[in-house]
XYZ file of C-alpha atoms in Angstrom:
657
model
C 173.011 159.673 -107.373
C 170.869 156.404 -109.886
C 172.005 156.688 -113.273
C 174.986 155.956 -113.017
C 177.026 152.863 -114.564
C 178.229 150.018 -111.556
C 181.777 148.232 -111.670
C 181.791 145.725 -113.256
C 183.712 143.502 -110.887
C 179.964 143.468 -108.083
C 178.074 141.660 -109.961
C 174.779 141.825 -108.042
C 173.827 138.794 -107.236
C 177.765 138.660 -105.438
C 177.678 141.214 -103.418
C 173.678 140.085 -101.616
C 175.341 136.861 -101.041
C 178.242 139.083 -99.147
C 175.343 141.365 -97.715
C 173.982 138.308 -95.926
C 176.767 136.741 -95.451
C 177.819 139.783 -93.165
C 174.261 140.076 -92.179
C 174.588 136.074 -90.788
C 178.058 137.359 -88.713
C 177.015 140.267 -87.564
C 173.109 139.241 -85.269
C 174.640 137.041 -83.291
C 176.485 140.403 -81.499
C 173.586 142.507 -82.140
C 172.235 140.931 -78.961
C 176.206 141.522 -77.367
C 176.402 145.071 -78.037
C 174.403 148.399 -76.990
C 171.142 148.477 -80.075
C 172.962 151.463 -81.539
C 175.709 149.821 -83.286
C 173.285 147.198 -84.678
C 170.812 150.137 -86.732
C 174.050 151.035 -87.497
C 174.906 148.198 -89.841
C 170.974 146.590 -90.838
C 171.567 150.794 -92.374
C 174.602 150.112 -93.917
C 173.058 147.215 -95.662
C 170.477 148.642 -96.595
C 171.668 151.213 -98.418
C 174.985 148.672 -99.871
C 171.587 146.672 -101.410
C 169.681 149.027 -102.801
C 173.178 150.667 -104.878
C 174.278 147.195 -106.050
C 170.359 147.089 -106.963
C 169.647 149.960 -108.729
C 173.354 150.619 -110.075
C 173.968 153.915 -108.357
C 177.328 155.647 -107.737
C 178.879 154.294 -103.462
C 178.574 157.648 -101.126
C 181.622 160.279 -102.051
C 184.876 159.580 -99.866
C 184.136 162.671 -98.321
C 180.887 161.466 -96.529
C 181.921 157.974 -96.031
C 185.018 159.537 -94.348
C 183.314 161.618 -91.871
C 181.202 158.446 -91.229
C 184.338 156.969 -90.072
C 184.676 159.459 -88.394
C 181.127 159.282 -86.586
C 182.093 155.244 -85.548
C 184.700 155.658 -84.391
C 184.215 158.780 -81.886
C 180.146 157.084 -81.063
C 182.387 154.357 -79.612
C 185.297 156.300 -77.758
C 181.994 157.329 -76.079
C 180.211 154.854 -75.278
C 183.564 152.532 -73.668
C 185.476 155.775 -72.862
C 187.790 153.334 -75.098
C 189.024 152.183 -78.170
C 189.878 148.950 -76.868
C 189.487 145.699 -74.880
C 186.466 142.615 -76.182
C 183.572 144.765 -76.317
C 184.799 147.494 -77.970
C 187.451 146.128 -80.011
C 184.134 144.190 -81.216
C 181.900 147.514 -81.799
C 184.141 149.074 -83.281
C 184.989 146.182 -85.577
C 181.653 145.235 -86.703
C 181.676 149.138 -87.989
C 183.969 149.836 -89.608
C 182.946 146.408 -91.715
C 179.498 148.390 -92.674
C 181.478 150.755 -93.992
C 184.107 148.997 -96.097
C 181.014 147.233 -97.737
C 179.824 150.823 -98.480
C 182.587 151.963 -100.062
C 183.979 148.510 -101.454
C 184.392 149.422 -105.272
C 186.456 146.287 -106.737
C 187.173 143.844 -106.745
C 190.492 143.505 -103.607
C 188.031 144.974 -101.710
C 185.098 142.480 -101.862
C 187.864 139.935 -101.732
C 189.411 142.189 -97.843
C 185.816 142.428 -97.202
C 184.773 138.691 -97.509
C 188.657 138.425 -95.104
C 186.515 140.645 -92.827
C 184.233 138.353 -92.492
C 185.918 135.671 -91.143
C 187.427 138.194 -88.074
C 184.408 138.592 -87.326
C 184.051 134.946 -86.958
C 186.549 134.686 -84.640
C 185.178 138.205 -82.604
C 181.820 135.764 -81.974
C 183.964 133.233 -79.977
C 185.998 135.640 -77.646
C 181.663 135.536 -76.091
C 181.047 132.099 -76.637
C 182.499 128.982 -77.285
C 179.105 126.800 -76.021
C 178.163 124.629 -79.282
C 174.853 125.966 -81.246
C 177.331 129.144 -82.313
C 180.427 126.687 -83.209
C 177.995 125.494 -85.668
C 176.537 128.812 -86.653
C 179.684 130.470 -86.605
C 180.526 127.022 -89.282
C 177.263 128.254 -91.544
C 178.551 131.343 -92.538
C 182.197 130.661 -93.216
C 180.770 128.290 -95.689
C 178.492 131.095 -96.397
C 181.407 133.395 -96.950
C 183.857 130.455 -98.622
C 180.570 130.308 -100.578
C 180.773 133.556 -101.165
C 183.544 134.069 -102.490
C 183.423 130.979 -105.259
C 180.656 132.906 -106.839
C 183.345 135.503 -107.617
C 186.363 133.484 -108.987
C 183.444 132.428 -111.719
C 184.073 135.582 -113.071
C 181.956 138.427 -114.128
C 179.103 137.213 -116.154
C 178.569 134.199 -114.844
C 176.353 134.151 -111.529
C 176.296 130.045 -111.240
C 172.978 129.143 -108.369
C 173.242 128.392 -104.363
C 174.140 124.325 -105.605
C 177.181 125.831 -107.389
C 178.241 128.655 -104.614
C 177.243 126.227 -102.012
C 178.701 122.471 -102.882
C 182.083 123.694 -104.179
C 182.649 126.201 -100.885
C 181.513 122.300 -98.498
C 183.744 119.962 -100.957
C 187.048 122.205 -99.682
C 185.549 122.514 -96.217
C 185.942 119.260 -96.282
C 188.725 119.128 -97.618
C 189.741 121.454 -94.866
C 188.752 118.918 -92.136
C 192.029 116.346 -92.334
C 194.125 119.327 -91.871
C 191.769 121.357 -88.872
C 192.536 118.584 -86.383
C 195.879 117.754 -87.161
C 196.612 121.324 -85.840
C 194.250 120.899 -83.180
C 195.703 118.170 -82.147
C 199.442 118.212 -82.591
C 199.582 122.505 -82.277
C 201.613 122.757 -79.149
C 198.939 124.181 -76.299
C 201.431 126.541 -73.546
C 199.961 126.902 -69.279
C 197.672 129.437 -70.047
C 196.272 131.403 -72.687
C 198.314 132.422 -75.965
C 197.491 135.509 -75.558
C 195.585 137.885 -72.609
C 192.024 138.378 -72.978
C 190.946 142.226 -72.037
C 189.757 143.285 -69.516
C 186.366 144.141 -70.032
C 185.715 139.801 -70.605
C 184.284 138.215 -67.833
C 182.387 141.550 -67.602
C 179.330 138.827 -67.402
C 180.773 135.683 -66.036
C 178.739 135.293 -62.348
C 179.207 133.380 -59.381
C 180.971 134.218 -56.514
C 182.134 136.888 -54.701
C 185.015 137.512 -52.021
C 182.024 140.013 -49.662
C 178.755 138.468 -48.806
C 175.734 141.114 -47.563
C 171.542 139.620 -47.403
C 170.599 139.588 -50.604
C 173.937 138.475 -53.323
C 173.774 134.810 -52.888
C 169.963 134.447 -53.479
C 170.402 136.571 -56.459
C 173.111 133.909 -57.624
C 169.984 131.022 -56.880
C 168.256 132.147 -59.615
C 171.127 130.811 -62.446
C 171.388 127.512 -64.116
C 175.203 128.864 -64.863
C 177.416 125.944 -65.353
C 179.950 126.679 -61.815
C 182.008 123.161 -62.070
C 181.636 119.466 -62.780
C 182.436 116.970 -60.750
C 183.616 113.106 -61.301
C 184.458 110.768 -57.957
C 186.493 107.331 -58.309
C 183.877 105.312 -57.471
C 180.042 105.891 -55.621
C 178.863 109.692 -55.465
C 179.191 110.583 -51.179
C 176.139 111.128 -49.471
C 174.392 114.413 -50.542
C 174.385 116.368 -47.594
C 178.027 116.085 -47.453
C 178.740 117.696 -50.725
C 179.356 121.279 -49.517
C 182.419 122.767 -52.013
C 184.509 125.152 -50.364
C 184.774 128.357 -51.330
C 185.715 131.504 -50.288
C 185.938 132.558 -46.075
C 184.911 135.278 -44.597
C 186.517 137.101 -41.497
C 186.161 140.424 -41.555
C 182.452 142.186 -40.829
C 180.947 145.327 -40.855
C 177.189 145.401 -39.501
C 175.855 143.941 -43.127
C 178.768 143.395 -45.161
C 181.324 139.629 -44.338
C 185.002 140.025 -46.457
C 187.601 137.541 -47.020
C 190.694 138.737 -44.968
C 193.493 140.279 -47.220
C 195.916 137.990 -45.226
C 197.605 135.504 -47.370
C 198.535 133.087 -44.736
C 200.124 129.087 -45.262
C 197.898 127.289 -43.858
C 198.633 123.139 -43.421
C 196.788 120.340 -43.766
C 198.553 118.136 -40.601
C 194.421 117.162 -39.986
C 194.697 115.509 -36.689
C 191.895 113.277 -37.920
C 191.203 112.203 -41.711
C 189.131 109.940 -42.805
C 186.142 108.941 -45.562
C 188.815 110.176 -48.294
C 186.999 111.168 -52.391
C 188.836 110.850 -54.829
C 187.145 113.325 -57.832
C 188.365 115.497 -60.913
C 186.651 118.894 -60.815
C 186.357 121.483 -63.616
C 185.805 125.116 -63.198
C 184.423 126.994 -65.529
C 186.569 129.848 -65.681
C 185.566 132.415 -62.850
C 188.107 134.982 -63.000
C 188.746 134.957 -59.858
C 191.748 133.168 -57.530
C 189.228 130.206 -56.044
C 189.235 126.942 -56.319
C 186.670 124.696 -55.140
C 187.396 120.868 -53.077
C 184.815 119.259 -50.819
C 185.755 119.750 -46.823
C 188.010 119.044 -46.451
C 190.956 119.172 -48.479
C 193.329 116.328 -49.107
C 195.934 116.972 -51.640
C 195.746 120.212 -53.995
C 195.913 121.242 -57.633
C 199.340 121.899 -59.748
C 200.005 125.506 -59.738
C 197.389 126.505 -56.040
C 198.281 126.942 -52.193
C 196.550 126.816 -48.976
C 195.000 129.461 -46.567
C 194.708 129.006 -43.158
C 190.980 128.550 -43.060
C 191.464 125.990 -45.991
C 191.018 128.107 -48.601
C 192.623 126.490 -52.033
C 194.061 128.946 -54.437
C 195.537 129.674 -57.079
C 198.537 131.359 -58.549
C 196.764 132.829 -61.433
C 192.911 133.099 -62.238
C 190.940 131.037 -63.296
C 189.992 132.839 -66.776
C 190.299 129.779 -68.557
C 188.728 126.256 -67.780
C 190.071 124.563 -65.820
C 190.814 120.959 -64.457
C 193.020 119.613 -61.558
C 191.833 116.132 -59.333
C 191.370 116.256 -54.792
C 191.440 113.650 -52.706
C 189.829 115.394 -49.335
C 188.186 114.025 -46.087
C 184.671 114.139 -45.292
C 185.143 112.805 -41.684
C 187.885 114.614 -39.955
C 188.992 117.486 -36.758
C 191.927 120.004 -37.532
C 191.935 123.802 -35.590
C 191.978 122.161 -32.259
C 194.648 125.122 -31.995
C 193.544 128.689 -32.145
C 196.292 131.641 -32.832
C 195.384 134.550 -30.529
C 195.566 136.859 -33.653
C 192.760 134.585 -35.969
C 190.897 134.889 -32.600
C 191.265 138.154 -32.105
C 189.783 138.656 -36.007
C 187.046 135.738 -36.271
C 185.586 137.774 -32.354
C 185.422 140.732 -33.602
C 181.755 142.414 -34.296
C 181.338 146.471 -35.219
C 179.528 147.390 -31.979
C 177.073 150.343 -33.034
C 175.747 147.167 -35.890
C 173.113 145.460 -34.623
C 173.281 145.431 -30.912
C 169.386 143.542 -30.124
C 171.465 140.524 -32.242
C 174.577 141.195 -30.379
C 172.533 141.604 -26.845
C 170.575 138.279 -27.564
C 174.644 136.681 -28.323
C 175.720 137.584 -24.936
C 172.538 136.876 -23.124
C 173.080 133.169 -23.570
C 176.293 132.974 -23.566
C 175.026 133.864 -19.511
C 172.509 131.811 -19.614
C 174.254 128.673 -21.323
C 176.353 126.286 -19.453
C 179.021 125.864 -22.361
C 179.836 126.797 -25.943
C 178.003 123.747 -28.019
C 174.709 124.973 -26.216
C 174.651 128.228 -27.063
C 175.253 127.328 -30.340
C 172.247 124.879 -30.198
C 170.068 127.965 -28.715
C 170.713 129.100 -31.720
C 169.374 125.969 -33.942
C 166.831 125.546 -31.709
C 165.965 129.395 -32.209
C 165.324 129.185 -36.501
C 164.256 126.040 -36.484
C 160.769 127.242 -34.576
C 159.982 130.328 -35.318
C 161.975 131.627 -38.794
C 161.081 130.534 -43.261
C 163.472 129.139 -46.236
C 162.840 131.660 -49.135
C 164.264 132.951 -52.196
C 162.453 136.424 -52.045
C 162.956 137.795 -48.690
C 162.471 141.247 -47.608
C 164.530 143.768 -47.951
C 166.689 144.619 -45.495
C 168.033 148.679 -45.895
C 168.715 149.588 -42.224
C 171.509 149.841 -40.031
C 170.591 147.067 -38.957
C 170.475 144.367 -41.449
C 170.604 141.874 -39.377
C 168.065 142.707 -36.184
C 165.999 142.841 -38.850
C 165.971 139.921 -40.127
C 166.142 138.335 -37.142
C 162.970 140.093 -34.442
C 161.901 141.559 -37.839
C 161.137 139.891 -40.742
C 162.365 136.328 -40.443
C 162.279 135.499 -43.024
C 165.789 135.131 -45.324
C 168.279 132.436 -47.562
C 171.892 130.969 -46.863
C 172.932 134.061 -46.161
C 170.480 135.243 -43.801
C 171.566 132.903 -41.648
C 174.709 132.140 -41.614
C 175.073 136.219 -41.919
C 173.239 136.582 -37.897
C 174.578 132.771 -36.618
C 178.004 133.802 -36.649
C 177.740 137.405 -35.397
C 175.310 135.651 -32.290
C 178.365 133.171 -31.618
C 181.055 136.085 -31.706
C 178.362 138.012 -29.242
C 178.524 135.388 -27.006
C 182.708 134.669 -27.421
C 182.420 131.986 -29.850
C 185.419 132.527 -32.569
C 183.448 132.141 -35.548
C 183.423 133.177 -39.401
C 181.319 131.913 -42.725
C 182.319 129.823 -45.202
C 179.896 130.525 -49.194
C 180.466 127.773 -52.004
C 177.614 125.584 -53.691
C 176.172 122.719 -51.612
C 174.931 118.609 -53.176
C 174.767 119.319 -57.141
C 172.831 116.601 -59.802
C 174.289 113.859 -61.182
C 173.449 112.881 -64.425
C 172.615 109.023 -64.924
C 174.235 108.906 -68.522
C 177.257 109.582 -67.695
C 177.231 109.709 -64.008
C 179.068 113.469 -63.725
C 177.687 116.019 -60.629
C 177.077 119.020 -62.257
C 177.200 121.882 -59.350
C 175.217 125.732 -61.089
C 175.274 128.437 -59.825
C 171.734 127.954 -58.456
C 173.617 125.322 -55.908
C 175.504 128.216 -54.204
C 175.285 128.321 -50.561
C 176.730 129.720 -47.317
C 177.284 128.020 -44.503
C 179.025 128.374 -41.091
C 182.624 127.489 -39.031
C 182.480 128.389 -35.312
C 185.670 126.935 -32.961
C 185.313 125.399 -29.641
C 187.963 124.659 -27.434
C 189.446 121.118 -27.397
C 186.866 120.330 -30.506
C 188.146 122.756 -33.096
C 186.612 123.875 -35.918
C 183.148 123.113 -36.954
C 180.973 123.415 -39.511
C 177.346 124.195 -39.110
C 175.190 124.541 -41.481
C 172.178 126.707 -39.865
C 170.167 126.249 -43.215
C 169.433 122.925 -42.119
C 167.474 123.324 -39.391
C 165.173 125.598 -40.774
C 165.234 123.506 -44.464
C 166.358 120.653 -44.106
C 164.917 119.621 -47.780
C 168.073 122.526 -49.091
C 170.344 120.059 -47.805
C 169.405 116.785 -48.605
C 167.702 117.600 -52.013
C 169.082 121.127 -52.898
C 167.127 124.189 -54.076
C 164.610 122.793 -56.156
C 163.616 120.209 -53.603
C 163.363 123.219 -50.791
C 161.460 125.715 -52.551
C 159.981 123.580 -55.672
C 161.774 124.599 -59.386
C 162.994 128.121 -59.770
C 162.873 129.155 -63.348
C 161.287 127.880 -66.692
C 163.679 124.769 -68.150
C 163.579 123.968 -63.820
C 159.499 124.252 -64.492
C 159.398 122.685 -67.730
C 160.924 119.924 -66.501
C 159.645 119.049 -62.785
C 155.739 119.415 -65.351
C 156.690 116.895 -67.310
C 155.746 113.151 -65.893
C 157.443 110.961 -69.056
C 161.101 112.590 -67.506
C 161.683 112.903 -71.507
C 162.603 116.427 -71.174
C 165.020 115.782 -68.324
C 166.909 113.043 -70.008
C 167.314 115.750 -72.553
C 169.083 117.830 -70.961
C 170.929 115.196 -69.409
C 171.527 114.108 -72.899
C 172.626 117.616 -74.019
C 174.454 118.297 -70.422
C 176.829 114.652 -70.919
C 177.189 116.624 -74.919
C 178.160 119.865 -73.128
C 180.842 118.638 -71.120
C 182.682 116.338 -73.582
C 182.425 119.370 -75.208
C 184.334 120.682 -73.108
C 187.026 118.809 -72.256
C 188.021 117.805 -75.208
C 187.978 120.435 -77.611
C 187.676 124.111 -75.373
C 189.740 122.246 -72.328
C 191.845 121.023 -74.829
C 195.000 122.261 -72.833
C 198.858 120.996 -71.964
C 197.748 117.649 -70.216
C 194.801 117.256 -72.180
C 197.358 116.847 -74.697
C 200.020 115.383 -73.125
C 196.851 112.391 -72.366
C 195.261 111.938 -76.054
C 199.573 110.737 -78.109
C 199.542 108.443 -74.858
C 196.992 106.663 -75.712
C 197.688 106.677 -79.685
C 201.377 105.849 -78.446
C 203.399 109.648 -79.199
C 205.144 109.993 -76.496
C 206.049 113.491 -76.492
C 209.209 115.639 -75.084
C 208.434 118.924 -75.018
C 206.947 121.658 -77.828
C 209.716 121.110 -80.749
C 209.352 118.018 -81.585
C 205.930 118.097 -81.659
C 205.783 121.016 -84.064
C 208.078 118.605 -85.161
C 204.814 115.913 -85.943
C 203.128 118.163 -86.301
C 205.072 119.764 -89.796
C 205.123 116.168 -90.910
C 201.235 114.783 -90.331
C 199.990 118.649 -92.133
C 203.109 117.052 -95.517
C 200.533 113.834 -95.160
C 197.293 114.895 -94.686
C 198.154 117.589 -97.486
C 200.406 114.616 -99.640
C 196.992 112.215 -99.044
C 194.324 115.222 -99.663
C 196.659 116.372 -103.572
C 196.509 112.943 -104.141
C 192.916 112.599 -103.539
C 192.291 115.628 -106.011
C 195.356 114.193 -108.620
C 193.740 110.462 -108.820
C 190.016 112.810 -108.968
C 190.624 114.425 -112.271
C 193.174 111.035 -114.130
C 191.065 110.560 -117.220
C 188.257 108.092 -116.769
C 189.302 104.133 -117.342
C 187.670 103.321 -120.936
C 185.909 100.075 -121.570
C 187.841 96.812 -121.732
C 185.261 95.453 -125.267
C 185.438 99.079 -126.118
C 189.073 98.949 -126.712
C 188.911 95.980 -127.363
C 186.630 96.106 -130.478
C 188.840 99.547 -131.649
C 192.237 97.599 -132.599
C 189.280 94.474 -133.598
C 188.944 97.657 -136.779
C 191.943 99.118 -136.842
C 193.335 95.293 -137.119
C 191.030 94.408 -140.356
C 191.438 98.612 -141.533
C 195.067 97.655 -142.334
C 193.531 95.158 -144.351
C 191.248 97.680 -145.944
C 188.360 96.636 -144.833
C 188.243 100.402 -143.093
C 184.848 100.498 -140.802
C 182.498 103.697 -141.865
C 181.737 105.958 -139.656
C 177.929 105.257 -139.175
C 178.009 101.135 -139.943
C 176.776 99.741 -137.263
C 179.147 96.509 -135.755
C 176.314 93.681 -138.055
C 176.571 95.933 -140.647
C 179.968 95.182 -140.844
C 179.978 92.176 -139.728
C 178.489 91.502 -143.093
C 180.640 92.880 -145.343
C 183.723 91.086 -143.480
C 181.746 88.224 -144.452
C 181.160 88.738 -147.343
C 184.991 90.182 -148.601
C 186.409 88.120 -146.190
C 184.858 84.217 -145.655
C 187.497 82.995 -144.332
C 188.614 85.450 -141.434
C 184.074 84.745 -140.918
C 184.092 83.134 -138.058
C 187.041 84.781 -135.975
C 184.920 87.918 -136.799
C 181.266 86.638 -135.880
C 183.055 85.691 -132.373
C 184.209 88.891 -132.009
C 181.772 91.168 -132.509
C 178.186 89.135 -130.759
C 180.612 89.299 -127.705
C 181.194 92.858 -128.125
C 177.665 94.153 -128.832
C 176.468 92.313 -125.834
C 179.289 93.789 -123.450
C 177.314 97.781 -125.133
C 174.024 96.899 -125.708
C 173.404 93.679 -124.263
C 173.492 92.219 -120.275
C 177.332 92.795 -119.938
C 180.200 90.327 -119.957
C 182.177 89.762 -116.809
C 186.031 90.686 -116.182
C 186.810 87.276 -117.247
C 184.819 87.766 -120.149
C 186.428 91.109 -121.069
C 190.053 90.153 -120.397
C 189.400 86.166 -123.674
C 188.278 89.558 -125.354
C 190.136 90.982 -125.532
C 193.356 88.297 -126.006
C 191.139 86.932 -128.974
C 191.865 90.394 -130.837
C 195.187 90.321 -129.938
C 195.603 86.628 -131.485
C 193.343 87.911 -134.561
C 195.562 88.521 -137.629
C 194.193 89.312 -140.439
C 196.368 88.000 -143.463
């Protein structure tokens, strides 16, 4: 294919800039999409680079069509569809590569650059972190610099500086308009468009079921579950039980959330020690919201179930902030309806027979249900070990295996076996999953709750006392409840281990600073919703009654900002104001020229003065004064603004006869 002339519009350096920009923007996708996508794109980039470098022909049209069909087919085979976040992005990356391969004209080059801008946006479907935002900003800068290079014309290859500086200036000019649109563009409740179904596929968090081992896997994640800002002092660590899904259904291995959705009541018989706080929960794709036991208020757009589980009307697919009040001292649920009692006592008689027999034995021997609870806590306290790596419980009777053989487990092992023992003893019991504790950032006093703080505990119902929280883990590993998972088991993961090894706390303080910055980013950039927008505009003195008013403000602000930027550009291009001394000197020479004393082009000021003094002695004194002041201003130490005005005035008064 070599030996043919390339299209003159496709200068090799410009093509290389475009290929490099494409490689930068697709690079993050190479870590998310199937490996063959990255390999295919890299081969296409190399092929296109070789074509431009060797001035070779582009591939024939039939070959491009075959490769395009193969890319579509491969995408469909890989995902079973060509729509959705992952499949759609894969197809877009492949098609962008094909466009690079076949482009022959300037129009196609511009189209490829705009495809690059679309690829920038696809990266935010996977992550919205600060580092990725900065990286994508750099990619946009590269694409604009590429565009600048193409607009310099054929045969005029700009240098790196000639590309990057104008591109940077263009981006800077766009910043005011970007801020106006970000602040004033009308927000809507929920996302502007529905994210693809697979957009939340990688989201970790609690589920609506619990089996031995699933929470211990979650503990190894440092991902943020939610953040909390308290009004006033932060409650003691041991009281920070963040209530999530409540599990009633039990089949011998797995505990599940029941399908009923009966509205509960917040008429508690005792509700004391109120705490007020705001929760910013990360998207988890489920309906539940988290609150301290027990919730005293409800966030807008949510309801509460009979078991005090708060559920949002919409799935939490975007970052959500809500304010709450909870009571740390409480009593509730003294009356237990028969249907709920039956559900809280149900279990499969054929599963875990030894555990069931032990519970029934305690019921016969104990003086009261409270005594049964105490015997179970004593059992865990005396013989069991808290570990993040419990043995696999794969038999048909997993809780028998745990209680009588392994005796090593995590919170879900203790909560599950404890609840089964209570049910076997005739005590209604259910499991509550959620989070316990959190880490306080000393820089902003915000409580950060990570997935590593996931926890499970039990609620038992006792006659006359209602539902009581019982945490079996607290007697096996008290440090877990008083100080968190790292206090109980030591640092888990690379980063906690490095922080623990840093005696000077430098790394810990850096992490706190980074987390505080991320919190602000989440609240004011990613979480800039309707409420945040109203709050900010109210602080600016703007009361926005409707989206129509907001749209008018947006148009007015955009026109104002655009006008100011345009005015700045006009002023920038105005001719530079001339030196007053030069203006005065030229007027002086013009007046003398009108009287026949024309200054020659080669004649210096003092040579001209000497000729004036010889020809017109009557003007010698005034001419000398003007000439000396001009030379002082142009070639000497300079003159002040007042002296410049005096020089102009003296020239204005100079009238040769």
